[in-house]
Coordinates of C-alpha atoms in Angstrom, one line a residue:
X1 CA -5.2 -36.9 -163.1
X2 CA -4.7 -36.9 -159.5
X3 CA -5.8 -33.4 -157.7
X4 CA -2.7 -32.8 -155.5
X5 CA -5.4 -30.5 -153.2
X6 CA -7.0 -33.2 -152.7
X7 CA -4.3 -35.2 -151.8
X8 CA -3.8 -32.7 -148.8
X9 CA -6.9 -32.6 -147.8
X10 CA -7.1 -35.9 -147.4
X11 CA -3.7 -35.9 -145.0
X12 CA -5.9 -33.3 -142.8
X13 CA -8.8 -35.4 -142.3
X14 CA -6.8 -38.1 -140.0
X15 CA -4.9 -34.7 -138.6
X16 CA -6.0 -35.6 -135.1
X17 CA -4.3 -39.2 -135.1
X18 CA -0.8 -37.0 -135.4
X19 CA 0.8 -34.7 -133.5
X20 CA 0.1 -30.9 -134.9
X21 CA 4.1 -30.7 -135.2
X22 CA 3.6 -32.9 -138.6
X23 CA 1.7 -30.4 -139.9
X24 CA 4.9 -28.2 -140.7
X25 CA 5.9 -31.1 -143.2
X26 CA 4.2 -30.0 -146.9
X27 CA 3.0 -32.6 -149.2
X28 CA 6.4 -32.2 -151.2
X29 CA 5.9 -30.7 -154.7
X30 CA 8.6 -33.5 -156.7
X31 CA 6.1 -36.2 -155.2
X32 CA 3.1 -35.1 -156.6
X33 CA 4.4 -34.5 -159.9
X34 CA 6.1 -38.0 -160.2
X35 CA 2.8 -39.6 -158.5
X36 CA 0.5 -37.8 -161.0
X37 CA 3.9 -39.0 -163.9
X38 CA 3.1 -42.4 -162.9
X39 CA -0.3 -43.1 -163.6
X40 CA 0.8 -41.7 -167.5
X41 CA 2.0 -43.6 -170.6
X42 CA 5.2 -41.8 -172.4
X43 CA 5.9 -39.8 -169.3
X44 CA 10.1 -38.3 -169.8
X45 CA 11.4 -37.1 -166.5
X46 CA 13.4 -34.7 -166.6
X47 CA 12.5 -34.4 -162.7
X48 CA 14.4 -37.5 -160.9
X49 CA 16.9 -36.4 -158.5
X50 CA 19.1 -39.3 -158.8
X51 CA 22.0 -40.1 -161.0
X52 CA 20.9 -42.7 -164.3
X53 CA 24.3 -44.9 -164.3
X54 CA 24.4 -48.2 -162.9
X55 CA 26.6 -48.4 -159.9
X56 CA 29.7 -49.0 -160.4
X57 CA 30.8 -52.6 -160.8
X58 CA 33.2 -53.3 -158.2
X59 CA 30.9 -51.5 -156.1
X60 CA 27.9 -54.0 -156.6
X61 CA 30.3 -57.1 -156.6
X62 CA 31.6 -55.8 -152.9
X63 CA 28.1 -55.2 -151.7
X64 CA 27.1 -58.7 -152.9
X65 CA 30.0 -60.6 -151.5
X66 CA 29.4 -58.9 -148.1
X67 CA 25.7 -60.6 -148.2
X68 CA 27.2 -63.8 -148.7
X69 CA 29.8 -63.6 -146.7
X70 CA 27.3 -62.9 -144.0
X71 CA 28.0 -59.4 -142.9
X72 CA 24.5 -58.7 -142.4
X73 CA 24.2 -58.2 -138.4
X74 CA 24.4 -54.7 -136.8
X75 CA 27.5 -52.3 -136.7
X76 CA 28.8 -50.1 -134.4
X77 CA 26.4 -47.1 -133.5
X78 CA 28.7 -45.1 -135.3
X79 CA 29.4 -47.1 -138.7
X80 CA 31.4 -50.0 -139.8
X81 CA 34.9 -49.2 -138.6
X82 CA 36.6 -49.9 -142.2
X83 CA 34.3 -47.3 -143.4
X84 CA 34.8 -44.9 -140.8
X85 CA 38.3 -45.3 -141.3
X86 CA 38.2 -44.8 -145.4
X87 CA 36.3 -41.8 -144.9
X88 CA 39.2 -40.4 -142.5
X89 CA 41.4 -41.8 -144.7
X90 CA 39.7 -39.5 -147.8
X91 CA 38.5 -36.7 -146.5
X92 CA 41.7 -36.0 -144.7
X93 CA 43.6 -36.1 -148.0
X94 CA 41.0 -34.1 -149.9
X95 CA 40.3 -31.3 -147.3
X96 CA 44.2 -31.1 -146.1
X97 CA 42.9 -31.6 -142.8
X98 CA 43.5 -34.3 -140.1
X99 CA 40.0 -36.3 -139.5
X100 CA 39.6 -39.4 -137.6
X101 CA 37.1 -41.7 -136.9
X102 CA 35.6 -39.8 -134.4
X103 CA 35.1 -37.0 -136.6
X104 CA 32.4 -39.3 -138.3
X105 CA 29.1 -40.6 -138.1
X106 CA 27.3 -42.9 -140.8
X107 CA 23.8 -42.3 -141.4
X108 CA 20.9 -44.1 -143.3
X109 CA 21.5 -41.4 -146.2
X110 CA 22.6 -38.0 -146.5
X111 CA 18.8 -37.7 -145.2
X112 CA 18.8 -39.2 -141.7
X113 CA 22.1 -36.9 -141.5
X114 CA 20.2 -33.6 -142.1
X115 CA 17.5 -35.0 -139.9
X116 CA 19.8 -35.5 -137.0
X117 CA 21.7 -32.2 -137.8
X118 CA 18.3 -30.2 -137.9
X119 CA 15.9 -31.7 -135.2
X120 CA 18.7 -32.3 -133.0
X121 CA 19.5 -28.2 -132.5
X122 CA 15.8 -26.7 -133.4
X123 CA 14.1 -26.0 -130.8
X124 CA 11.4 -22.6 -130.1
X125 CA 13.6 -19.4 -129.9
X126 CA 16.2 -20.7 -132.2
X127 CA 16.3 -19.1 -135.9
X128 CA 17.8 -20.8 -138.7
X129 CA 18.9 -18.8 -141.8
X130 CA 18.2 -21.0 -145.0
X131 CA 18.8 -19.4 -148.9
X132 CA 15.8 -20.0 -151.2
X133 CA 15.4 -21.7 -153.5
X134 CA 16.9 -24.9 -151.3
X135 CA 16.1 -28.3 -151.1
X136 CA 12.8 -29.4 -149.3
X137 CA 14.2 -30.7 -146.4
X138 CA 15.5 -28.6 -144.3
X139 CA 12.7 -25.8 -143.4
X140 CA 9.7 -28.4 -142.6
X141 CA 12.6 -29.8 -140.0
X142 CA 13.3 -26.8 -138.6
X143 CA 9.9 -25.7 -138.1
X144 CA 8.5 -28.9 -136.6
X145 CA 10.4 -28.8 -133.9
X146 CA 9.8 -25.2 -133.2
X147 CA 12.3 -23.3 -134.8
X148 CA 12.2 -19.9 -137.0
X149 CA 13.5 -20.4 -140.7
X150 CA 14.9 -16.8 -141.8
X151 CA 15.2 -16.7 -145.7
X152 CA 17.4 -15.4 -148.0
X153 CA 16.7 -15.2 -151.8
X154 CA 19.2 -16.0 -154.1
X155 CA 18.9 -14.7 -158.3
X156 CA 18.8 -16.3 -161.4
X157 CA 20.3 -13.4 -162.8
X158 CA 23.3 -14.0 -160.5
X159 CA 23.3 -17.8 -161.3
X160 CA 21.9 -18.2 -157.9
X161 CA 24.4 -17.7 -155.9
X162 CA 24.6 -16.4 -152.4
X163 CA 25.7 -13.1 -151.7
X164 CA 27.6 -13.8 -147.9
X165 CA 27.1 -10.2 -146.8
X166 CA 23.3 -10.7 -147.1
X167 CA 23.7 -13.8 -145.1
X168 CA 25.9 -12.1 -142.7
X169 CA 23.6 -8.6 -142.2
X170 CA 20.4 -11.5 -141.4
X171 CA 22.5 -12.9 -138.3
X172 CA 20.4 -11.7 -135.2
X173 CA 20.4 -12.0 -131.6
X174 CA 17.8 -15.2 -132.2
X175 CA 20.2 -16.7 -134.9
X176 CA 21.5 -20.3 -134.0
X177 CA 22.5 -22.1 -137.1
X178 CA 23.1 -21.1 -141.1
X179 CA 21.9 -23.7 -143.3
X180 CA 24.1 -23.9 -147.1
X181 CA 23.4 -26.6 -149.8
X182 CA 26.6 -26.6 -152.4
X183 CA 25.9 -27.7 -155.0
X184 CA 22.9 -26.3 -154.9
X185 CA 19.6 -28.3 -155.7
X186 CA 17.8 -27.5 -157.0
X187 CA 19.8 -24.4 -158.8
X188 CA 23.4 -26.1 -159.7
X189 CA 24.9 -23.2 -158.0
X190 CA 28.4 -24.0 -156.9
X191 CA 29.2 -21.6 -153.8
X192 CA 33.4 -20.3 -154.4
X193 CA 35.9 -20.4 -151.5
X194 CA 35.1 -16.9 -150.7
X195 CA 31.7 -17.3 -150.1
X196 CA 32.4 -20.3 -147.8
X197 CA 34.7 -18.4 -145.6
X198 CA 33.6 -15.7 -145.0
X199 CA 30.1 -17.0 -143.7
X200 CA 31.9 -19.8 -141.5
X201 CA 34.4 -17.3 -140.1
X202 CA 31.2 -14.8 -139.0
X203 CA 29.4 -17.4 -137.7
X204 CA 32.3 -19.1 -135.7
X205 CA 33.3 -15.4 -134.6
X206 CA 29.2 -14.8 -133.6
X207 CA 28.6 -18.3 -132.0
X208 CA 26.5 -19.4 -135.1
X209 CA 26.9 -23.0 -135.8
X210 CA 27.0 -23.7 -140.4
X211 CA 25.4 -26.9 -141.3
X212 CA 26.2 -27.7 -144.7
X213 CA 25.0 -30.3 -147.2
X214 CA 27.3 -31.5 -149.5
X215 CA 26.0 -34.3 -151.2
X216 CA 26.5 -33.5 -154.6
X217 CA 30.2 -32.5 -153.5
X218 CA 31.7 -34.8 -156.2
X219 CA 29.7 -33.3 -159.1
X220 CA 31.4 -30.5 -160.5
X221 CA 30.9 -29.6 -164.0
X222 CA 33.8 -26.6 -164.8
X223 CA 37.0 -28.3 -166.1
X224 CA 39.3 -28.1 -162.4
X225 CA 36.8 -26.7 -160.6
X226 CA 37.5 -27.4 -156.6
X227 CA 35.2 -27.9 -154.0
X228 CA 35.0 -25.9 -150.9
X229 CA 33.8 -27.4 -148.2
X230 CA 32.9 -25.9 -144.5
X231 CA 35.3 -28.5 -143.5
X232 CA 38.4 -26.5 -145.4
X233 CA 37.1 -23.2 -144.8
X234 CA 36.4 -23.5 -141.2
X235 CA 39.6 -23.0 -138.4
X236 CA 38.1 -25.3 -136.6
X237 CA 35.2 -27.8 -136.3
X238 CA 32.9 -26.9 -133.3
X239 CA 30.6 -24.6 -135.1
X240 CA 30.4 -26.7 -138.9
X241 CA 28.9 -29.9 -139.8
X242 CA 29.5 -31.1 -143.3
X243 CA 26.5 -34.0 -144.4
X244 CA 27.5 -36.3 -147.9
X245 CA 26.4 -39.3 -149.4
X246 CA 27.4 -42.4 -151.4
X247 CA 24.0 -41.3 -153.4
X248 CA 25.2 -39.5 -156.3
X249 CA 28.6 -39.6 -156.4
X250 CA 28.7 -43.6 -157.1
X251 CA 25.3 -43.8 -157.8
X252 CA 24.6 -45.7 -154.8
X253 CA 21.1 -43.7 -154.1
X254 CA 19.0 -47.1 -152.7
X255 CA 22.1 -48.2 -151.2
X256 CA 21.1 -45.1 -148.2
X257 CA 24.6 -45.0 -147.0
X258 CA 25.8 -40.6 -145.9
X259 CA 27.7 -39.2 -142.9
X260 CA 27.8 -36.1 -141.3
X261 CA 31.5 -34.6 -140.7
X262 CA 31.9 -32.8 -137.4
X263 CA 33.8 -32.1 -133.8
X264 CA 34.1 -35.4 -132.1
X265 CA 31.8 -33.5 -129.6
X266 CA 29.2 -33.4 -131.6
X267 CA 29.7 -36.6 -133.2
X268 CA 29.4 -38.1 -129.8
X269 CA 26.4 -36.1 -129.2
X270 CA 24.5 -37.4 -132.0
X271 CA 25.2 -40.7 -132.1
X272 CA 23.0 -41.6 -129.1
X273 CA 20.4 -39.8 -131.0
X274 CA 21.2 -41.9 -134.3
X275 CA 20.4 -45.2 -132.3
X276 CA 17.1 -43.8 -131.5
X277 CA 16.3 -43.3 -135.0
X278 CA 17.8 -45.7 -137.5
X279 CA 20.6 -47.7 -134.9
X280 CA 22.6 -48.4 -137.7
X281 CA 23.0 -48.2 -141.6
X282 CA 22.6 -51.1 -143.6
X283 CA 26.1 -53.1 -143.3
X284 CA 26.1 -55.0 -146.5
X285 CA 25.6 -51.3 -148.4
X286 CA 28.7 -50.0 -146.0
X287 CA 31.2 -52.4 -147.2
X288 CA 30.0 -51.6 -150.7
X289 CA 31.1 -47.9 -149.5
X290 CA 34.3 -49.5 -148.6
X291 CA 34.9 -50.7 -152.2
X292 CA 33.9 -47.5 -153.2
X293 CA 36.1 -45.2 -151.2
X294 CA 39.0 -47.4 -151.9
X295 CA 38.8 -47.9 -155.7
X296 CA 39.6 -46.4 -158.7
X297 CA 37.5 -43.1 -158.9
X298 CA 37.5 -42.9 -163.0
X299 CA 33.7 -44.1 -162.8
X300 CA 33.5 -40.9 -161.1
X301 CA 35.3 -39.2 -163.6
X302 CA 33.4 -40.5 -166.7
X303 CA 30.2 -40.3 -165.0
X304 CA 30.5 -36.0 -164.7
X305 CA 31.7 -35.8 -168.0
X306 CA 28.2 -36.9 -169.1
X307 CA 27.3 -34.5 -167.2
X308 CA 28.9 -31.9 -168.5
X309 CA 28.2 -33.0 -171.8
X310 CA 24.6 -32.8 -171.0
X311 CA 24.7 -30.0 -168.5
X312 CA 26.3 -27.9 -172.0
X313 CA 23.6 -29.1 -174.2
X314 CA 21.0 -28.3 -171.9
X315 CA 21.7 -24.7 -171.1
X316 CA 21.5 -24.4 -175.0
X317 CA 17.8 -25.7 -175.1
X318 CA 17.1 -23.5 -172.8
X319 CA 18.3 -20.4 -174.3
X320 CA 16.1 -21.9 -177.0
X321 CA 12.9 -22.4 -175.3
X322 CA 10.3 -19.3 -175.5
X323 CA 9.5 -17.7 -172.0
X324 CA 12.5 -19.8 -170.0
X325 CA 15.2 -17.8 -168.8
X326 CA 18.4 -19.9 -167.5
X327 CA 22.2 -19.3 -167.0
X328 CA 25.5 -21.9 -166.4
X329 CA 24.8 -23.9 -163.7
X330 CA 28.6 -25.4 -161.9
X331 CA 27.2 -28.0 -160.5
X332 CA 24.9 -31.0 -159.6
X333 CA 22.7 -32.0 -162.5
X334 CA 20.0 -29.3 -162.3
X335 CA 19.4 -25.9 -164.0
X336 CA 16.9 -23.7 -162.1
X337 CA 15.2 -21.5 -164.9
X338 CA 12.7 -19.1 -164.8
X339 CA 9.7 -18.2 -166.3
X340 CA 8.1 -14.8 -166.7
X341 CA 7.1 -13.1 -163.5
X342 CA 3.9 -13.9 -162.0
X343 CA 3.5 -17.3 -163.6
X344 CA 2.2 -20.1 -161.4
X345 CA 4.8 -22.5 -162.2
X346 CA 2.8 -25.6 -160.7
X347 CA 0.1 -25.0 -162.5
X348 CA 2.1 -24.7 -165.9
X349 CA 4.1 -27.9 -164.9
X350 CA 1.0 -29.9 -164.5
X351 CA -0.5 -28.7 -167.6
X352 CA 2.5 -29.6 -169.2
X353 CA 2.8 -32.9 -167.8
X354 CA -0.5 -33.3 -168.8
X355 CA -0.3 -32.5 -172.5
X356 CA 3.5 -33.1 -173.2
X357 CA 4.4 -36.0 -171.3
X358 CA 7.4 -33.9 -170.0
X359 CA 8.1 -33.7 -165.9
X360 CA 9.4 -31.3 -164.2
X361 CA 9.6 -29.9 -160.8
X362 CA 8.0 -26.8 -160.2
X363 CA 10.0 -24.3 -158.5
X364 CA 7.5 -23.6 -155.0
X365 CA 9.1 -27.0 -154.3
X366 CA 11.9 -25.6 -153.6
X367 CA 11.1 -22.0 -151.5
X368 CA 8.8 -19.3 -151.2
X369 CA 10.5 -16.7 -153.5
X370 CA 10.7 -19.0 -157.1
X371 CA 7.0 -19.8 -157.6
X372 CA 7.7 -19.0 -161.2
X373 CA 10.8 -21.4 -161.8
X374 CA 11.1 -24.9 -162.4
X375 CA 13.5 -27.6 -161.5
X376 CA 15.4 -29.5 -165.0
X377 CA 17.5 -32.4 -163.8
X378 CA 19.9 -33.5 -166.7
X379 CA 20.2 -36.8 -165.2
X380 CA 18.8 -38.6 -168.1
X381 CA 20.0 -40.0 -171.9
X382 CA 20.7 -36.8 -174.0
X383 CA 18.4 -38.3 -176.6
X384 CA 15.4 -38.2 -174.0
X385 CA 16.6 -34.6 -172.9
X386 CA 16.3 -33.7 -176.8
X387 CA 12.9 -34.9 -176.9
X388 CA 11.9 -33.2 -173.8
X389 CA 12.4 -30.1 -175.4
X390 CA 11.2 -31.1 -178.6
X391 CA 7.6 -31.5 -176.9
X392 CA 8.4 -28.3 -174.3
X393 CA 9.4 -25.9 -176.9
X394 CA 6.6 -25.4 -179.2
X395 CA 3.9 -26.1 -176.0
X396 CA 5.4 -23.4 -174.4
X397 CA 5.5 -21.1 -177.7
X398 CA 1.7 -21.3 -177.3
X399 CA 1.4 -20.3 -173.5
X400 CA 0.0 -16.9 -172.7
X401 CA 1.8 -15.1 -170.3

């Protein structure tokens, strides 16, 4: 089995090639379980963060035709202008607010978005407030370029969700930016309309910009449940940027196609930045996009119904499992549970790995405050989510804690 310390200390012996800013980057905790996974026969992952449908069909036909209809050259900086103007076109209708093309810029992934979004503003002096657990990207960014990450812990007990007063008493003289991930990954936690606004209208009031990722803003997983975005919470735009993704909604992940939703101020801003880093995103994938944004959204639809479906059957097996602790997550396709206090949750998901053939993510992935949690994505066949637990449950009866 591969020794993830070793790993890291092999990135440290070339240190001196690179500048010391990369050292703020972590070898990330999903990546060492999947590389350890995939030297392993019988491995079930119940650890990939991408959905398991095939992309849609009319999706894939309009990506392919766009290859042979040779619509591989650049775009504009910005993106392709059919597909700035569909996102308008969508995101107007769905947030009740008037967007146009310049409220857009299309990005090599949700990713290169957050990447812009983060090392664009972080700079020595700044703080960012970021909740924890949270995905991995977002503090390594910050710090790198010289920044202050300020946490706040969120609870299983309270489903994980963020209380916006404790957000709101952390805002400081130093404070430059808030950093929210609805739906939460790894935790599923949907953040309600209440929470939204009242930590966009303190920030806008305190000249605190709200970067928010919303890539999994299409997977719900409570019958009418509505998303609310910073876009639709905020009076204005000049202190909120939204980031999405094709990834998971259409299960376009490879495809790399997001976009960041902002004041055409910023947009403009960050554009010139963008051509410095990827120039443009792939063209053939943003006419796929298109096809996307313009179709029939069932395939949506029927894909989060799986998910519910599975997202039902797995808080179930975890109420089942000896020493897990888990709750009703709204949204994504992850559940966040805990194990008893004090447990090294790495070490228990390599051992597991090891002797199971089960992955999962362990939660210091994730944050500082959740070493004893680990990350369960139901984005896989519900018969290899009941075998997961058929192998977890009884190794885990036999753990000493």
């Amino acid at each position: 089995m591969v020794n993830p310390v070793e790993m890291e200390q092999g990135d440290q012996a070339e240190a001196p090639l690179f500048s010391p800013s990369l050292q703020a980057i972590p070898m990330p905790g999903i990546r060492r379980m999947i590389n350890t996974a995939a030297g392993m026969e019988d491995v079930i992952h119940l650890s990939i963060g991408q959905p398991d449908f095939p992309t849609p069909p009319h999706i894939v036909e309009a990506h392919i035709d766009a290859l042979r209809e040779g619509y591989t050259g650049y775009t504009m900086d910005a993106g392709l202008p059919e597909l700035l103007s569909e996102l308008a076109r969508y995101y107007s209708k769905r947030y009740d607010r008037e967007l146009t093309e310049d409220n857009f810029l299309v990005t090599t992934g949700a990713t290169e978005a957050m990447y812009l979004a983060l090392t664009a503003t972080a700079a020595p002096g700044r703080q960012f407030i970021v909740t924890d657990p949270t995905f991995l990207l977002y503090a390594p960014l910050i710090r790198m370029n010289g920044g202050e990450v300020k946490v706040i812990p969120t609870r299983p007990e309270h489903g994980h969700q963020v209380d916006p007063q404790e957000v709101i008493d952390a805002i400081g003289m130093r404070t430059f930016a808030i950093v929210l991930n609805s739906p939460s990954n790894p935790s599923g936690a949907v953040y309600p309309r209440e929470t939204i606004e009242a930590i966009v209208q303190e920030a806008a009031y305190r000249g605190v910009y709200v970067f928010a990722d919303e890539v999994y803003d299409h997977i719900l997983l409570d019958e009418g449940m509505e998303f609310p975005s910073v876009i639709n919470c905020a009076s204005d735009l000049d202190h909120v940027m939204s980031v999405s993704s094709f990834s998971k909604t259409f299960s376009m992940a490879g495809m790399r196609i997001g976009w960041m939703i902002s004041s055409q101020g910023a947009i403009k801003k960050l554009r010139r930045y963008h051509m410095f880093t990827t120039t443009v995103a792939s063209t053939p994938a943003q006419w796929a996009g298109v096809a996307a944004l313009k179709g029939d959204m069932a395939c949506v639809d029927d894909m989060n119904a799986e998910y519910r479906r599975r997202r039902d059957r797995v808080v179930e097996l975890v109420s089942e499992t000896p020493h897990l602790t888990g709750y009703v997550p709204q949204g994504a396709f992850y559940i966040f549970p805990s194990l008893p206090p004090r447990t090294d949750a790495t070490d228990l998901a390599l051992r597991m790995l090891e002797e199971t053939g089960v992955c999962v993510i362990p939660g210091d992935a994730f944050g500082d405050t959740c070493s004893n949690a680990v990350r369960i994505s139901f984005s896989n066949s519900m018969e290899n989510i009941e075998e997961a637990f058929a192998r977890m449950q009884p190794w885990l009866a036999r753990q000493n804690f």
